Coordinates of C-alpha atoms in Angstrom, one line a residue:
M1 CA 153.9 187.0 132.7
H2 CA 151.0 188.1 134.9
G3 CA 149.5 190.4 132.1
N4 CA 149.7 187.7 129.5
S5 CA 147.8 185.3 131.8
G6 CA 144.9 187.8 132.1
I7 CA 144.6 188.3 128.4
S8 CA 144.5 184.6 127.8
S9 CA 141.7 184.2 130.4
C10 CA 139.6 186.9 128.8
G11 CA 139.9 185.3 125.4
E12 CA 138.8 182.0 126.7
G13 CA 135.7 183.6 128.3
R14 CA 134.5 184.8 124.8
R15 CA 134.7 181.4 123.2
G16 CA 131.4 180.5 121.2
F17 CA 129.5 177.2 120.8
T18 CA 131.0 174.6 118.6
L19 CA 129.1 173.1 115.6
L20 CA 128.6 169.8 117.5
E21 CA 127.0 171.7 120.4
L22 CA 124.7 173.6 118.1
M23 CA 123.6 170.4 116.4
L24 CA 123.0 168.7 119.7
S25 CA 120.9 171.6 120.9
V26 CA 118.8 171.6 117.8
A27 CA 118.3 167.9 118.1
I28 CA 117.1 168.2 121.7
L29 CA 114.8 171.0 120.8
G30 CA 113.4 169.0 118.0
V31 CA 112.7 166.0 120.3
I32 CA 111.0 168.3 122.8
T33 CA 108.9 169.9 120.1
A34 CA 107.9 166.5 118.8
V35 CA 106.9 165.2 122.2
V36 CA 104.8 168.4 123.0
T37 CA 103.1 168.2 119.6
M38 CA 102.3 164.5 120.0
T39 CA 100.9 165.2 123.5
L40 CA 98.7 168.0 122.3
S41 CA 97.6 166.0 119.3
T42 CA 96.6 163.0 121.5
G43 CA 94.8 165.3 123.9
V44 CA 92.8 167.0 121.0
E45 CA 92.0 163.6 119.5
S46 CA 90.8 162.2 122.8
W47 CA 88.7 165.3 123.3
R48 CA 87.2 165.0 119.8
V49 CA 86.4 161.3 120.3
G50 CA 84.9 161.9 123.7
T51 CA 82.7 164.7 122.4
S52 CA 81.7 162.6 119.4
M53 CA 80.8 159.6 121.7
A54 CA 78.8 161.9 123.9
D55 CA 76.9 163.2 120.9
E56 CA 76.2 159.7 119.8
A57 CA 75.0 158.8 123.2
H58 CA 72.5 161.7 123.2
H59 CA 71.4 160.7 119.7
A60 CA 70.9 157.1 120.8
D61 CA 68.9 158.2 123.8
A62 CA 66.6 160.3 121.6
V63 CA 66.0 157.4 119.2
M64 CA 65.4 155.0 122.1
E65 CA 63.0 157.4 123.7
Q66 CA 60.9 157.5 120.5
L67 CA 60.8 153.7 120.4
V68 CA 59.9 153.5 124.1
M69 CA 57.0 156.0 123.8
A70 CA 55.7 154.2 120.7
L71 CA 55.7 150.8 122.5
R72 CA 54.0 152.2 125.5
S73 CA 51.4 153.7 123.2
A74 CA 50.6 150.2 121.8
Y75 CA 46.8 149.8 121.2
Y76 CA 44.5 146.8 121.5
P77 CA 40.8 146.9 121.1
E78 CA 38.2 145.6 123.5
A79 CA 37.1 142.3 122.0
S80 CA 35.8 138.9 123.1
S81 CA 38.8 137.2 121.5
P82 CA 42.4 138.1 120.5
T83 CA 42.9 139.3 117.0
Y84 CA 45.9 139.0 114.7
E85 CA 45.3 142.4 113.2
Y86 CA 46.4 144.1 116.4
G87 CA 49.0 141.7 117.6
F88 CA 52.8 142.2 118.0
R89 CA 55.0 140.8 115.3
I90 CA 58.8 140.3 115.1
E91 CA 61.2 138.9 112.5
D92 CA 64.2 137.7 114.4
D93 CA 67.3 137.5 112.2
G94 CA 69.0 135.1 114.6
N95 CA 72.0 137.3 115.4
E96 CA 73.0 138.9 118.7
P97 CA 73.8 142.6 119.2
P98 CA 75.6 144.4 117.7
D99 CA 74.9 142.4 114.6
S100 CA 71.2 141.8 114.9
L101 CA 68.8 143.3 112.4
D102 CA 65.4 142.4 113.9
T103 CA 62.1 143.9 112.5
I104 CA 59.3 144.6 114.9
S105 CA 55.7 145.7 114.2
W106 CA 52.8 146.7 116.4
V107 CA 49.6 148.8 116.4
K108 CA 49.7 152.1 118.3
V109 CA 48.1 155.5 118.7
G110 CA 49.8 158.9 119.1
N111 CA 52.5 160.9 117.3
S112 CA 55.6 159.0 118.4
L113 CA 57.5 157.7 115.4
V114 CA 55.1 159.2 112.9
G115 CA 55.3 162.9 113.7
E116 CA 52.7 165.6 114.4
D117 CA 51.9 166.2 110.7
V118 CA 50.2 162.9 110.2
S119 CA 46.4 163.4 110.2
W120 CA 45.6 159.9 111.4
A121 CA 48.2 159.7 114.2
G122 CA 45.4 159.8 116.8
A123 CA 43.7 156.7 115.4
A124 CA 45.0 153.2 115.6
H125 CA 47.8 152.6 113.1
R126 CA 50.5 150.0 112.6
V127 CA 54.2 150.8 112.6
E128 CA 57.1 148.6 111.5
V129 CA 60.6 149.4 112.7
F130 CA 63.7 147.9 111.1
V131 CA 67.4 148.4 110.4
S132 CA 68.8 148.4 106.9
D133 CA 72.4 147.5 106.3
D134 CA 72.4 148.6 102.7
P135 CA 75.6 150.7 102.3
N136 CA 73.8 153.2 100.2
N137 CA 70.8 153.5 102.5
S138 CA 71.6 152.3 106.0
G139 CA 70.1 153.2 109.3
L140 CA 66.9 152.8 111.4
F141 CA 63.7 153.1 109.5
V142 CA 60.0 153.1 110.2
K143 CA 56.9 152.4 108.1
A144 CA 53.5 153.4 109.3
W145 CA 50.0 153.0 107.9
Q146 CA 46.4 153.4 109.2
L147 CA 44.2 150.4 109.6
V148 CA 41.0 151.7 108.1
G149 CA 40.2 153.1 104.7
L150 CA 42.7 150.9 102.8
D151 CA 42.3 149.3 99.4
D152 CA 41.8 145.6 99.3
E153 CA 45.1 145.3 97.4
F154 CA 47.1 147.4 99.9
D155 CA 50.5 146.0 100.5
P156 CA 52.7 147.7 103.1
E157 CA 55.8 146.3 101.5
E158 CA 55.2 148.1 98.3
D159 CA 52.7 150.9 99.2
V160 CA 54.4 152.4 102.2
E161 CA 57.6 154.3 101.9
P162 CA 60.0 153.9 104.8
V163 CA 61.1 157.0 106.8
L164 CA 64.6 157.3 108.1
L165 CA 64.8 157.7 111.9
S166 CA 68.5 157.6 112.3
D167 CA 71.5 156.9 110.0
K168 CA 73.7 156.1 112.9
V169 CA 71.9 153.0 114.2
V170 CA 73.4 149.8 112.9
S171 CA 71.6 147.2 114.9
L172 CA 68.2 146.5 116.5
N173 CA 67.5 143.6 118.8
C174 CA 64.2 142.9 120.5
R175 CA 63.3 140.2 123.1
M176 CA 59.9 139.6 124.6
L177 CA 59.0 138.7 128.2
D178 CA 58.0 135.1 128.4
P179 CA 54.2 135.2 129.2
D180 CA 54.3 131.7 130.7
K181 CA 57.0 132.6 133.3
K182 CA 56.2 134.5 136.4
V183 CA 58.6 137.3 137.2
E184 CA 59.9 136.9 140.7
P185 CA 62.0 139.5 142.7
F186 CA 65.8 139.0 142.5
T187 CA 65.4 136.3 139.8
E188 CA 66.6 136.5 136.2
I189 CA 64.0 137.5 133.7
E190 CA 63.4 134.9 130.9
W191 CA 63.2 136.5 127.5
L192 CA 62.0 135.1 124.1
D193 CA 63.7 135.8 120.8
E194 CA 60.6 134.6 118.9
W195 CA 57.0 135.6 119.4
T196 CA 54.5 133.0 118.4
A197 CA 51.5 134.7 120.1
S198 CA 51.1 137.1 117.1
N199 CA 47.5 137.9 118.1
R200 CA 48.6 139.3 121.4
I201 CA 51.0 141.9 122.9
P202 CA 54.0 141.0 125.2
Y203 CA 53.9 142.4 128.7
A204 CA 57.4 143.8 128.3
V205 CA 60.2 143.9 125.7
E206 CA 63.9 144.4 125.9
L207 CA 65.2 146.7 123.2
T208 CA 68.9 147.0 122.3
V209 CA 70.1 149.4 119.7
A210 CA 73.8 149.7 118.5
V211 CA 75.1 153.1 117.3
A212 CA 78.2 153.5 115.2
Q213 CA 81.1 155.1 116.9
P214 CA 83.9 157.4 115.3
G215 CA 86.9 155.5 114.1
E216 CA 87.3 152.7 111.6
D217 CA 88.0 150.1 114.2
A218 CA 85.6 151.3 116.9
E219 CA 82.9 148.9 118.0
P220 CA 79.3 150.1 118.0
A221 CA 78.0 151.3 121.3
E222 CA 75.0 149.4 122.6
F223 CA 72.0 151.0 124.4
K224 CA 69.4 148.8 126.2
R225 CA 66.0 149.5 127.6
I226 CA 63.2 147.4 129.1
V227 CA 59.8 148.6 128.2
H228 CA 56.5 147.7 129.9
I229 CA 53.5 147.8 127.6
P230 CA 50.3 148.8 129.4
M231 CA 47.9 147.4 126.9
A232 CA 49.3 143.9 127.0
D233 CA 47.0 142.7 129.7
L234 CA 43.9 143.5 127.5
S235 CA 45.3 141.3 124.7
W236 CA 45.6 138.3 127.1
N237 CA 42.5 139.0 129.1
P238 CA 40.0 140.5 126.6
I239 CA 36.8 142.0 127.7
D240 CA 33.5 140.7 126.3
T241 CA 32.0 144.1 125.5
A242 CA 28.5 142.7 125.0
K243 CA 28.5 141.0 128.5
S244 CA 30.0 144.1 130.0
S245 CA 27.2 146.2 128.5
R246 CA 24.5 143.9 129.9
S247 CA 26.1 143.9 133.3
S248 CA 26.3 147.7 133.2
S249 CA 22.6 148.0 132.2
G250 CA 21.6 145.7 135.1
R251 CA 23.4 147.9 137.6
G252 CA 21.6 151.0 136.6
N253 CA 23.2 154.1 138.0
R254 CA 25.7 152.2 140.0
G255 CA 28.2 152.5 137.2
N256 CA 31.1 150.0 137.1
S257 CA 31.7 149.8 140.8
G258 CA 32.0 146.2 141.8
G259 CA 32.6 145.0 138.2
R260 CA 35.7 144.6 136.1
P261 CA 37.0 147.9 134.9
V262 CA 36.9 148.5 131.2
I263 CA 40.3 149.3 129.8
S264 CA 40.4 151.7 126.9
G265 CA 43.2 152.7 124.6
G266 CA 41.9 156.3 124.2
G267 CA 43.8 157.6 127.2
L268 CA 47.2 156.4 126.1
G269 CA 48.2 159.7 124.6
K270 CA 51.5 159.9 122.6

């Protein structure tokens, strides 16, 4: 009896897995594999979206920097009265970011927005910046043309070809600092959506661009900058160059000391 008991115990120790146990093990392994795969997939997708968003942010910063440099390079001539030819212009479409498609135009000098290959970049030229929502040709565009040497029939709408600045920008909104409101510390700035003083330049503008983000349902990312325009004061307080010349002649070698400084656009650079 004792020997038979030992043989039976040994046989039970060699018993294998049943079919039910194998199926249960495979099912558990499948669940674990699925969870690990989903976790890795989510992590990779999050990394991809984050990287893409960072790239879009760098792209938006580069575009915004070009706009900022171009606005700071705004040019206005010394004259006894304001002139429409050199004024700031805007076409406000009435929408708010990220749906606004404003068009802004001003006169500037330097290579910003037009590039280094343009021969007349150093002279005063007008630029027009706008966003197109045409599905076949969307993005942020710029038109640029010189102010001298043009035919009488010149029309920038037909004679100037727009240049694509960015195919990722889907919205442009511009607001101008109200020239009739004094800016006080710790008070909210009052901005204008429309600019009626089209023969002058605003002292500052608020630019907002929206850039498309990856994903069908992703909302565009907005980037905002406030830009001070150095030449604005000259458009609101023009210098009478004839009077300035007479005063300078009367002072002889004393130069401009004691008189109003003559502001020139030649030193604006790019």
